[in-house]
CSV table of C-alpha atoms in Angstrom, one decimal:
chain,number,residue,atom,x,y,z
R,11,MET,CA,115.2,-6.3,294.3
R,12,SER,CA,117.0,-3.8,292.9
R,13,GLN,CA,118.0,-4.3,289.4
R,14,GLU,CA,122.0,-5.0,288.0
R,15,LYS,CA,123.4,-1.1,287.4
R,16,ARG,CA,123.6,-1.7,283.2
R,17,LYS,CA,126.1,0.1,280.9
R,18,VAL,CA,125.7,1.6,277.3
R,19,ALA,CA,127.9,3.3,275.3
R,20,ILE,CA,127.3,5.8,272.7
R,21,ILE,CA,129.9,6.9,269.4
R,22,GLY,CA,129.6,9.8,268.0
R,23,GLY,CA,129.3,13.3,269.2
R,24,GLY,CA,127.5,14.7,266.7
R,25,ILE,CA,123.4,15.5,267.1
R,26,THR,CA,122.5,12.0,267.1
R,27,GLY,CA,124.6,10.6,269.4
R,28,LEU,CA,124.4,13.9,271.6
R,29,ALA,CA,120.1,13.5,271.3
R,30,ALA,CA,120.6,9.8,272.1
R,31,ALA,CA,122.8,10.4,274.8
R,32,TYR,CA,120.5,13.1,276.7
R,33,TYR,CA,117.6,11.4,275.9
R,34,MET,CA,119.1,8.0,277.3
R,35,GLN,CA,120.0,9.9,281.3
R,36,LYS,CA,116.8,11.9,281.2
R,37,GLU,CA,114.5,8.7,281.0
R,38,ALA,CA,116.9,6.8,283.0
R,39,LYS,CA,116.4,9.2,285.8
R,40,GLU,CA,112.9,9.8,285.2
R,41,LYS,CA,111.9,6.3,285.3
R,42,GLY,CA,115.1,5.6,288.1
R,43,TYR,CA,116.5,3.0,285.4
R,44,PRO,CA,120.2,1.8,287.4
R,45,LEU,CA,122.2,2.7,283.8
R,46,GLU,CA,125.6,4.7,282.7
R,47,VAL,CA,125.5,6.1,279.9
R,48,VAL,CA,129.0,7.3,278.2
R,49,LEU,CA,129.6,9.3,275.3
R,50,ILE,CA,132.4,8.8,273.2
R,51,GLU,CA,133.9,10.9,270.7
R,52,ALA,CA,137.2,10.8,268.6
R,53,THR,CA,137.3,14.5,268.0
R,54,HIS,CA,138.0,16.8,271.2
R,55,ARG,CA,134.9,18.8,271.0
R,56,LEU,CA,130.8,18.1,270.1
R,57,GLY,CA,128.5,18.6,267.8
R,58,GLY,CA,129.6,16.6,264.4
R,59,LYS,CA,129.0,19.1,261.6
R,60,ILE,CA,126.9,22.1,263.9
R,61,GLN,CA,129.8,24.5,264.3
R,62,THR,CA,129.2,28.2,265.4
R,63,VAL,CA,131.5,31.2,264.7
R,64,ARG,CA,131.0,34.2,266.8
R,65,LYS,CA,133.2,36.9,265.7
R,66,ASP,CA,132.5,40.4,266.0
R,67,GLY,CA,129.2,40.3,266.4
R,68,PHE,CA,128.5,38.4,263.6
R,69,ILE,CA,127.2,34.6,264.4
R,70,ILE,CA,128.1,32.0,261.8
R,71,GLU,CA,127.6,29.0,260.8
R,72,ARG,CA,130.1,26.3,258.9
R,73,GLY,CA,127.8,23.1,258.7
R,74,PRO,CA,123.6,23.7,258.7
R,75,ASP,CA,122.4,26.9,259.6
R,76,SER,CA,119.0,25.8,260.6
R,77,PHE,CA,116.3,23.0,260.5
R,78,LEU,CA,113.0,22.5,259.5
R,79,ALA,CA,110.1,23.9,261.6
R,80,ARG,CA,107.8,21.4,260.4
R,81,LYS,CA,110.0,17.8,261.9
R,82,LYS,CA,109.0,18.5,265.1
R,83,SER,CA,111.9,16.7,267.0
R,84,PHE,CA,114.6,19.2,266.6
R,85,GLY,CA,112.2,21.8,268.4
R,86,ILE,CA,110.8,19.5,271.1
R,87,LEU,CA,114.4,18.8,272.0
R,88,ALA,CA,114.9,22.5,272.3
R,89,GLU,CA,112.3,22.6,274.2
R,90,ASP,CA,113.3,20.1,277.1
R,91,LEU,CA,116.5,21.5,277.3
R,92,GLY,CA,115.2,24.7,277.8
R,93,ILE,CA,116.1,27.3,275.5
R,94,SER,CA,113.5,27.2,273.0
R,95,ASP,CA,112.8,31.2,273.7
R,96,GLN,CA,116.6,31.2,271.7
R,97,LEU,CA,115.0,30.1,269.0
R,98,VAL,CA,114.5,32.5,265.9
R,99,SER,CA,112.8,32.1,262.7
R,100,ASN,CA,113.9,32.9,258.8
R,101,ALA,CA,112.8,36.0,257.4
R,102,THR,CA,111.3,35.4,254.6
R,103,GLY,CA,111.9,36.8,250.7
R,104,GLN,CA,112.5,35.7,247.3
R,105,ALA,CA,115.1,32.8,246.2
R,106,TYR,CA,116.3,32.9,242.9
R,107,ILE,CA,117.7,30.8,240.3
R,108,LEU,CA,120.7,31.0,238.7
R,109,VAL,CA,120.5,30.3,235.3
R,110,ASN,CA,123.7,31.1,232.7
R,111,ASP,CA,124.0,34.5,234.0
R,112,GLY,CA,120.1,35.3,234.6
R,113,LEU,CA,118.6,35.6,238.3
R,114,TYR,CA,115.2,34.0,238.1
R,115,PRO,CA,112.7,34.0,241.0
R,116,ILE,CA,111.7,30.7,242.3
R,117,PRO,CA,108.3,30.6,240.9
R,118,GLY,CA,105.3,31.1,243.4
R,119,GLY,CA,103.5,28.0,244.4
R,120,SER,CA,106.6,25.4,243.9
R,121,VAL,CA,106.5,22.6,246.1
R,122,MET,CA,110.3,21.4,245.7
R,123,GLY,CA,109.9,22.5,242.4
R,124,ILE,CA,106.8,21.1,241.7
R,125,PRO,CA,104.1,24.1,240.7
R,126,THR,CA,100.8,24.2,242.2
R,127,GLN,CA,100.0,27.4,240.7
R,128,ILE,CA,100.4,27.5,237.2
R,129,SER,CA,100.6,31.2,236.4
R,130,PRO,CA,103.7,32.0,237.9
R,131,PHE,CA,105.3,29.0,236.1
R,132,VAL,CA,104.0,29.8,232.8
R,133,THR,CA,105.3,33.4,233.0
R,134,SER,CA,108.4,32.7,234.4
R,135,GLY,CA,111.7,33.3,232.4
R,136,LEU,CA,113.4,30.1,234.0
R,137,PHE,CA,112.3,27.9,230.9
R,138,SER,CA,111.4,28.1,227.1
R,139,TRP,CA,108.3,27.6,225.5
R,140,SER,CA,108.9,24.0,224.7
R,141,GLY,CA,110.2,23.3,228.0
R,142,LYS,CA,106.8,24.6,229.9
R,143,PHE,CA,104.8,22.6,227.1
R,144,ARG,CA,107.1,19.6,228.2
R,145,ALA,CA,106.4,19.8,231.6
R,146,ALA,CA,102.6,20.2,230.8
R,147,GLY,CA,103.0,16.4,229.8
R,148,ASP,CA,102.8,15.7,233.8
R,149,PHE,CA,98.6,15.8,233.4
R,150,ILE,CA,98.5,13.3,231.0
R,151,LEU,CA,101.4,11.0,231.4
R,152,PRO,CA,100.2,7.7,233.2
R,153,LYS,CA,102.0,6.7,236.6
R,154,SER,CA,105.6,5.1,236.4
R,155,SER,CA,105.4,1.6,235.7
R,156,VAL,CA,109.2,1.1,237.5
R,157,ASN,CA,108.7,-1.1,240.2
R,158,GLY,CA,110.3,-0.9,243.3
R,159,ASP,CA,113.4,1.9,243.7
R,160,GLN,CA,114.6,4.3,241.2
R,161,SER,CA,116.7,8.0,240.7
R,162,VAL,CA,114.8,10.9,242.0
R,163,GLY,CA,115.9,12.2,238.3
R,164,GLN,CA,115.0,9.5,236.4
R,165,PHE,CA,111.2,9.5,237.7
R,166,LEU,CA,110.7,13.5,237.6
R,167,ARG,CA,112.6,14.0,233.9
R,168,ARG,CA,109.9,11.4,233.1
R,169,ARG,CA,107.5,13.4,234.4
R,170,PHE,CA,108.3,16.8,233.4
R,171,GLY,CA,111.1,16.5,230.6
R,172,GLY,CA,115.2,18.2,231.1
R,173,GLU,CA,114.7,21.4,231.3
R,174,VAL,CA,112.6,22.1,234.0
R,175,VAL,CA,114.3,19.4,236.3
R,176,GLU,CA,117.4,21.1,235.1
R,177,ASN,CA,116.6,24.6,235.8
R,178,LEU,CA,114.8,24.6,238.8
R,179,ILE,CA,114.2,20.8,240.7
R,180,GLU,CA,117.6,20.0,240.2
R,181,PRO,CA,119.3,22.8,242.0
R,182,LEU,CA,116.7,22.8,245.3
R,183,LEU,CA,116.7,18.7,245.6
R,184,SER,CA,120.7,18.9,244.9
R,185,GLY,CA,120.5,21.7,247.6
R,186,ILE,CA,118.8,19.8,250.7
R,187,TYR,CA,121.2,16.5,249.7
R,188,SER,CA,124.5,17.8,248.1
R,189,GLY,CA,123.7,15.0,246.1
R,190,ASP,CA,123.5,13.9,242.3
R,191,ILE,CA,119.5,13.1,241.5
R,192,ASP,CA,120.5,11.2,239.2
R,193,LYS,CA,121.8,8.6,241.3
R,194,MET,CA,119.6,9.6,244.1
R,195,SER,CA,117.2,7.1,245.5
R,196,LEU,CA,113.7,8.2,245.0
R,197,GLN,CA,112.3,6.0,247.7
R,198,ALA,CA,115.2,6.7,250.6
R,199,THR,CA,115.1,10.6,250.1
R,200,PHE,CA,111.5,11.5,248.5
R,201,PRO,CA,109.1,8.8,248.6
R,202,GLN,CA,105.9,11.7,248.3
R,203,PHE,CA,106.1,12.1,245.2
R,204,TYR,CA,106.2,8.2,244.5
R,205,LYS,CA,103.0,8.3,246.5
R,206,LEU,CA,101.7,11.6,244.7
R,207,GLU,CA,102.0,9.5,241.3
R,208,GLN,CA,100.3,6.6,242.5
R,209,GLU,CA,97.5,8.4,244.1
R,210,HIS,CA,96.7,10.9,242.0
R,211,ARG,CA,99.1,10.2,238.9
R,212,SER,CA,99.5,13.7,237.9
R,213,LEU,CA,102.4,15.2,240.5
R,214,ILE,CA,101.1,18.8,239.8
R,215,ILE,CA,97.3,18.2,240.6
R,216,GLY,CA,98.9,15.9,243.6
R,217,SER,CA,100.9,18.9,245.0
R,218,LYS,CA,98.1,21.2,244.2
R,219,LYS,CA,95.5,18.9,246.3
R,220,THR,CA,97.5,18.0,249.5
R,221,ALA,CA,99.6,21.0,250.0
R,222,PRO,CA,98.7,22.6,252.9
R,223,LYS,CA,96.4,25.6,253.0
R,224,GLN,CA,98.0,28.7,254.1
R,225,PRO,CA,96.5,29.9,257.5
R,226,VAL,CA,96.0,34.1,257.2
R,227,GLN,CA,98.1,35.1,259.6
R,228,LYS,CA,99.7,38.7,260.6
R,229,SER,CA,102.9,38.0,260.3
R,230,LYS,CA,104.5,36.2,257.5
R,231,GLU,CA,106.7,33.6,259.9
R,232,GLY,CA,109.5,31.4,258.0
R,233,ILE,CA,110.0,27.8,257.5
R,234,PHE,CA,112.8,27.6,259.2
R,235,ARG,CA,114.5,28.1,262.8
R,236,THR,CA,117.7,28.1,264.4
R,237,PHE,CA,118.8,30.0,267.2
R,238,LYS,CA,119.6,33.2,267.6
R,239,ASN,CA,123.5,33.0,269.2
R,240,GLY,CA,123.6,30.5,266.5
R,241,LEU,CA,122.9,26.3,266.4
R,242,GLU,CA,125.8,25.6,268.5
R,243,THR,CA,123.2,26.8,271.3
R,244,ILE,CA,122.3,23.2,271.4
R,245,VAL,CA,125.2,21.5,271.1
R,246,GLU,CA,126.3,23.7,274.5
R,247,ALA,CA,123.3,23.1,276.5
R,248,ILE,CA,123.5,19.5,275.8
R,249,GLU,CA,126.9,19.4,277.0
R,250,GLU,CA,126.0,21.0,280.0
R,251,GLN,CA,123.0,18.8,281.0
R,252,LEU,CA,124.9,15.6,280.7
R,253,GLU,CA,125.5,13.7,283.9
R,254,PRO,CA,129.7,15.3,284.8
R,255,GLY,CA,132.4,12.3,283.8
R,256,SER,CA,129.6,11.2,280.9
R,257,VAL,CA,131.2,12.2,278.3
R,258,MET,CA,134.3,10.9,276.6
R,259,LYS,CA,136.3,13.6,274.2
R,260,GLY,CA,139.8,12.5,271.8
R,261,VAL,CA,138.5,8.9,272.4
R,262,ARG,CA,138.3,6.7,269.5
R,263,VAL,CA,137.2,3.2,269.5
R,264,LYS,CA,139.3,1.2,267.5
R,265,ARG,CA,137.5,-2.2,267.6
R,266,PHE,CA,135.1,-4.3,269.4
R,267,GLU,CA,134.1,-7.9,269.8
R,268,ARG,CA,131.1,-10.1,271.4
R,269,VAL,CA,131.3,-11.3,274.8
R,270,GLY,CA,128.0,-13.2,275.2
R,271,GLY,CA,125.0,-11.3,275.5
R,272,LYS,CA,127.4,-8.3,276.1
R,273,VAL,CA,129.7,-6.0,273.8
R,274,ASN,CA,133.5,-5.5,274.7
R,275,LEU,CA,134.8,-1.8,273.7
R,276,PHE,CA,138.9,-1.5,272.5
R,277,LEU,CA,139.8,1.7,273.0
R,278,ASN,CA,143.2,3.7,271.5
R,279,ASN,CA,143.9,5.0,275.0
R,280,ASP,CA,144.5,1.2,276.0
R,281,SER,CA,141.4,1.0,277.7
R,282,GLU,CA,138.4,-1.0,277.9
R,283,MET,CA,134.7,-1.4,277.9
R,284,LEU,CA,132.2,-4.0,278.4
R,285,LEU,CA,128.7,-2.8,277.7
R,286,ASP,CA,125.3,-4.2,278.2
R,287,GLN,CA,124.3,-1.8,274.8
R,288,LEU,CA,126.0,0.4,272.0
R,289,ILE,CA,124.8,2.9,269.8
R,290,ILE,CA,126.5,3.7,266.6
R,291,ALA,CA,125.9,6.9,265.7
R,292,THR,CA,129.0,8.1,263.6
R,293,PRO,CA,128.7,8.6,259.9
R,294,HIS,CA,129.1,4.7,257.8
R,295,LEU,CA,132.5,6.3,256.7
R,296,ALA,CA,133.8,6.3,260.6
R,297,ALA,CA,131.4,2.8,261.3
R,298,LEU,CA,132.2,0.9,258.5
R,299,PRO,CA,136.5,-0.4,260.0
R,300,LEU,CA,134.6,-1.1,262.8
R,301,PHE,CA,132.6,-3.6,261.1
R,302,GLU,CA,135.1,-4.7,259.0
R,303,GLU,CA,136.5,-7.7,260.7
R,304,HIS,CA,133.2,-9.0,261.8
R,305,GLY,CA,132.2,-8.9,257.8
R,306,LEU,CA,129.3,-6.6,258.1
R,307,MET,CA,127.9,-3.4,256.4
R,308,THR,CA,129.9,-4.8,253.4
R,309,ASP,CA,127.4,-2.9,251.2
R,310,PHE,CA,128.1,0.5,252.6
R,311,GLN,CA,132.2,-0.1,251.5
R,312,ASP,CA,130.8,1.9,248.0
R,313,MET,CA,127.9,4.1,249.7
R,314,PRO,CA,129.3,7.3,248.0
R,315,ALA,CA,129.8,10.8,250.2
R,316,THR,CA,130.4,14.3,248.7
R,317,SER,CA,132.8,17.1,249.7
R,318,VAL,CA,131.9,20.7,249.9
R,319,ALA,CA,132.9,24.0,251.3
R,320,THR,CA,131.9,26.9,251.9
R,321,VAL,CA,133.0,30.8,252.5
R,322,ALA,CA,131.1,33.5,254.4
R,323,MET,CA,132.5,37.0,253.6
R,324,ALA,CA,131.6,39.7,256.0
R,325,PHE,CA,131.4,43.1,254.2
R,326,LYS,CA,130.2,46.6,255.5
R,327,GLU,CA,127.2,47.7,254.1
R,328,GLU,CA,128.6,50.4,251.4
R,329,ALA,CA,130.5,47.8,250.2
R,330,VAL,CA,127.8,45.6,248.2
R,331,THR,CA,124.6,47.1,246.0
R,332,GLN,CA,121.9,44.7,246.0
R,333,GLU,CA,119.4,45.9,243.7
R,334,ARG,CA,116.6,42.8,244.7
R,335,GLU,CA,114.8,41.4,247.5
R,336,GLY,CA,115.1,38.3,249.0
R,337,THR,CA,117.3,35.9,250.3
R,338,GLY,CA,119.7,34.2,248.2
R,339,PHE,CA,120.0,31.8,245.0
R,340,LEU,CA,120.5,28.6,244.0
R,341,VAL,CA,122.6,27.6,240.9
R,342,SER,CA,121.6,25.8,237.5
R,343,ARG,CA,124.6,22.8,236.8
R,344,ASN,CA,124.6,24.1,233.6
R,345,SER,CA,125.9,27.6,234.4
R,346,ASP,CA,129.3,28.0,234.8
R,347,TYR,CA,130.2,29.2,238.2
R,348,SER,CA,132.1,27.5,240.5
R,349,ILE,CA,129.1,28.4,243.1
R,350,THR,CA,125.9,25.8,243.9
R,351,ALA,CA,124.3,28.4,246.3
R,352,CYS,CA,124.3,31.9,248.0
R,353,THR,CA,122.5,32.6,250.9
R,354,TRP,CA,122.2,36.9,251.8
R,355,THR,CA,122.3,35.6,255.2
R,356,HIS,CA,121.8,39.4,256.8
R,357,ARG,CA,118.5,38.9,255.4
R,358,LYS,CA,117.6,35.5,255.7
R,359,TRP,CA,119.0,35.7,259.7
R,360,PRO,CA,118.8,39.3,260.6
R,361,THR,CA,119.9,38.2,263.8
R,362,THR,CA,123.3,37.4,262.8
R,363,THR,CA,125.1,40.1,261.7
R,364,PRO,CA,125.5,43.5,263.1
R,365,ASP,CA,124.3,47.3,261.7
R,366,GLY,CA,126.2,48.9,259.1
R,367,HIS,CA,127.3,45.3,257.8
R,368,VAL,CA,126.5,42.4,255.1
R,369,LEU,CA,127.1,38.9,255.7
R,370,ILE,CA,127.1,36.4,252.5
R,371,ARG,CA,127.8,32.9,252.5
R,372,GLY,CA,128.7,31.1,249.2
R,373,PHE,CA,128.7,27.3,248.7
R,374,VAL,CA,131.2,25.2,246.3
R,375,GLY,CA,131.6,21.4,244.9
R,376,ARG,CA,129.0,19.1,243.7
R,377,PRO,CA,128.9,15.8,242.7
R,378,GLY,CA,131.2,14.5,240.4
R,379,ASP,CA,133.3,18.0,240.6
R,380,GLU,CA,134.5,18.6,243.9
R,381,SER,CA,138.1,19.6,242.9
R,382,ALA,CA,137.1,23.0,244.3
R,383,VAL,CA,137.1,21.8,247.6
R,384,GLU,CA,141.0,21.1,247.5
R,385,LEU,CA,141.4,25.0,246.5
R,386,SER,CA,143.4,26.5,249.3
R,387,ASP,CA,141.8,29.2,251.6
R,388,SER,CA,142.8,32.5,249.3
R,389,GLU,CA,141.8,30.4,246.3
R,390,LEU,CA,138.7,29.6,247.6
R,391,GLU,CA,138.0,33.1,248.6
R,392,LYS,CA,139.0,34.6,245.3
R,393,VAL,CA,136.5,32.3,243.3
R,394,VAL,CA,133.6,32.5,245.3
R,395,LEU,CA,134.3,36.2,245.3
R,396,SER,CA,134.5,36.3,241.9
R,397,ASP,CA,131.1,34.8,241.4
R,398,LEU,CA,129.2,36.7,243.5
R,399,ARG,CA,130.4,40.1,241.9
R,400,LYS,CA,129.0,38.6,238.8
R,401,THR,CA,125.1,38.7,240.0
R,402,ILE,CA,125.6,41.3,242.9
R,403,LYS,CA,127.8,44.8,242.7
R,404,ILE,CA,130.8,44.2,245.8
R,405,ASP,CA,133.3,46.7,245.6
R,406,GLN,CA,135.2,46.1,248.1
R,407,ASN,CA,137.2,43.1,249.6
R,408,PRO,CA,135.8,41.7,252.5
R,409,ILE,CA,136.5,42.6,256.3
R,410,PHE,CA,136.6,39.1,256.8
R,411,SER,CA,136.3,35.7,255.6
R,412,VAL,CA,135.3,31.9,257.3
R,413,VAL,CA,136.2,29.0,254.8
R,414,THR,CA,135.2,25.4,255.9
R,415,ARG,CA,135.7,21.9,254.2
R,416,TRP,CA,134.1,19.2,255.1
R,417,ARG,CA,135.2,16.3,252.9
R,418,ASN,CA,133.2,13.0,252.3
R,419,ALA,CA,130.8,14.9,254.5
R,420,SER,CA,127.3,14.1,252.8
R,421,PRO,CA,126.4,10.7,252.2
R,422,GLN,CA,124.3,9.5,249.4
R,423,TYR,CA,121.4,7.7,249.4
R,424,VAL,CA,121.8,6.0,246.5
R,425,VAL,CA,118.8,3.9,244.7
R,426,GLY,CA,118.4,0.7,246.6
R,427,HIS,CA,119.3,2.4,249.8
R,428,LYS,CA,116.7,1.3,251.9
R,429,GLU,CA,116.8,-1.7,251.4
R,430,LYS,CA,120.5,-1.4,252.2
R,431,VAL,CA,119.8,-0.2,255.5
R,432,ALA,CA,117.6,-2.6,256.4
R,433,LYS,CA,119.8,-5.5,255.4
R,434,ALA,CA,123.1,-3.7,257.2
R,435,LYS,CA,120.5,-3.3,260.4
R,436,LYS,CA,119.1,-7.0,260.0
R,437,GLU,CA,122.6,-8.7,260.1
R,438,ILE,CA,123.6,-6.6,262.8
R,439,GLN,CA,120.8,-7.6,264.8
R,440,GLU,CA,121.5,-11.7,264.4
R,441,HIS,CA,125.1,-11.1,265.3
R,442,PHE,CA,125.5,-8.4,267.8
R,443,PRO,CA,121.7,-7.5,269.1
R,444,MET,CA,123.3,-5.1,271.3
R,445,ILE,CA,124.1,-3.0,268.9
R,446,LYS,CA,121.7,0.1,266.9
R,447,LEU,CA,122.7,2.2,264.1
R,448,ALA,CA,121.8,5.7,263.9
R,449,GLY,CA,122.6,8.9,262.1
R,450,SER,CA,122.4,11.0,259.0
R,451,SER,CA,124.2,7.8,256.6
R,452,TYR,CA,120.5,6.1,257.2
R,453,GLU,CA,117.0,7.5,257.5
R,454,GLY,CA,117.5,11.1,256.7
R,455,LEU,CA,120.1,13.6,257.4
R,456,GLY,CA,118.0,16.7,258.3
R,457,LEU,CA,119.3,17.9,261.8
R,458,PRO,CA,115.3,16.8,262.9
R,459,ASP,CA,115.4,13.3,260.9
R,460,CYS,CA,118.9,12.7,263.3
R,461,VAL,CA,117.5,13.7,266.4
R,462,ASP,CA,114.3,10.7,265.4
R,463,GLN,CA,117.5,8.6,264.9
R,464,GLY,CA,118.5,9.2,267.9
R,465,LYS,CA,115.8,9.1,270.5
R,466,ALA,CA,114.6,5.5,268.4
R,467,ALA,CA,117.6,3.8,269.1
R,468,VAL,CA,117.2,5.4,272.9
R,469,GLY,CA,113.7,3.4,272.9
R,470,GLN,CA,115.2,0.3,271.3
R,471,VAL,CA,118.0,0.0,274.4
R,472,LEU,CA,116.0,0.9,277.1
R,473,GLU,CA,112.7,-1.8,275.7
R,474,GLU,CA,115.7,-4.4,275.8
R,475,LEU,CA,117.2,-3.3,278.5
R,476,PHE,CA,114.4,-2.6,280.9
R,477,VAL,CA,111.2,-3.0,279.6
R,478,ASN,CA,111.2,-6.7,277.9
R,479,PRO,CA,114.9,-7.5,278.6
R,480,ILE,CA,116.0,-10.5,276.1
R,481,LYS,CA,116.6,-13.4,278.1
């Protein structure tokens, strides 16, 4: 007897929603499930923050520029799509921290800023001798007595002191989460730090013991990957392989209500859609209005999201004199600069830049000081160019610039985040068991983390519909 055809919708066409739609259709086809899958995206393009500008031979990312290769799911997605042959690794090279007006190499052997080799740390000009002595306290300090969650900043300052945190660890960790480490949840962002301390007492000793052994290899391959023609390659590949007619762009979900064991969506084009299952793969700020009338996800109303801007500048090679080798720098919070980081993109990703040219990308906006993001394009260009000229010699204006603003785009995992997510998912399960939450606001905001969440939601949906259906 043939099963009744089921219908599932996914709200949100960022990487989480795209991965969910792709794997849902793939599984249904391979296993013969009678399933209709619809992807609903409020804007007129897919990909969310993955946006690539291809101009005059340059490949410029407006959002993320790569993914971490050791987190396998994004690379597996590329393989499944048949585009893994287009992947390239970043060129390795020295990265720096800008403190005051000096560029200092990140000490060798640093794992997220935690030293696993003592010599490069001791000889670094990043810290004073008193700062180095204070950091050595990690060898003798007892384990943390805090039960439950705490801020990343509180945890690390206790172990290493303020100077090492401000000048090395904070720029590295804030660069990942665009967040304030003194509010950031340790358990939701870097639980491995707490685990290392509990198991080895000293973070330095624990990091050294658990650091992966570097294999002997002829060519040193970077830890990040992207596509030769930009990250948007993966968005284009998924869109091309989704079933015809299964994507609705420029359509917004206004509200939903439960109808027995199903959920009914009300769309802004005055249509309705009755579903067996629904995956909400939008950021929390877009999901909140949908849950408001049902009194759910209330703890997420005060979950912050930071705003950032990026300015990518293309130059002729002769316009820029770079005395230092390397791929870019992060800026210490104590330094008097508007930029928070800078990637020498032509060096880190050589395939992005035509011969005879230089491509540099500056980042602006930090938690608590996001006013620069609201400057006009020309003012932002001026601010970034002025800061860049303090670090390298640039004697011509850029050929062109690409300015991008991301408002409220980086969800902040503040202390207590994991409990907040668990509570929201439990409440939703009780009232709307057919709705699943996934995306960067919940359980990881890197590209592979988002793919993982999309795939996990697909697994739950298929389990409930076809394997062990809820009676």
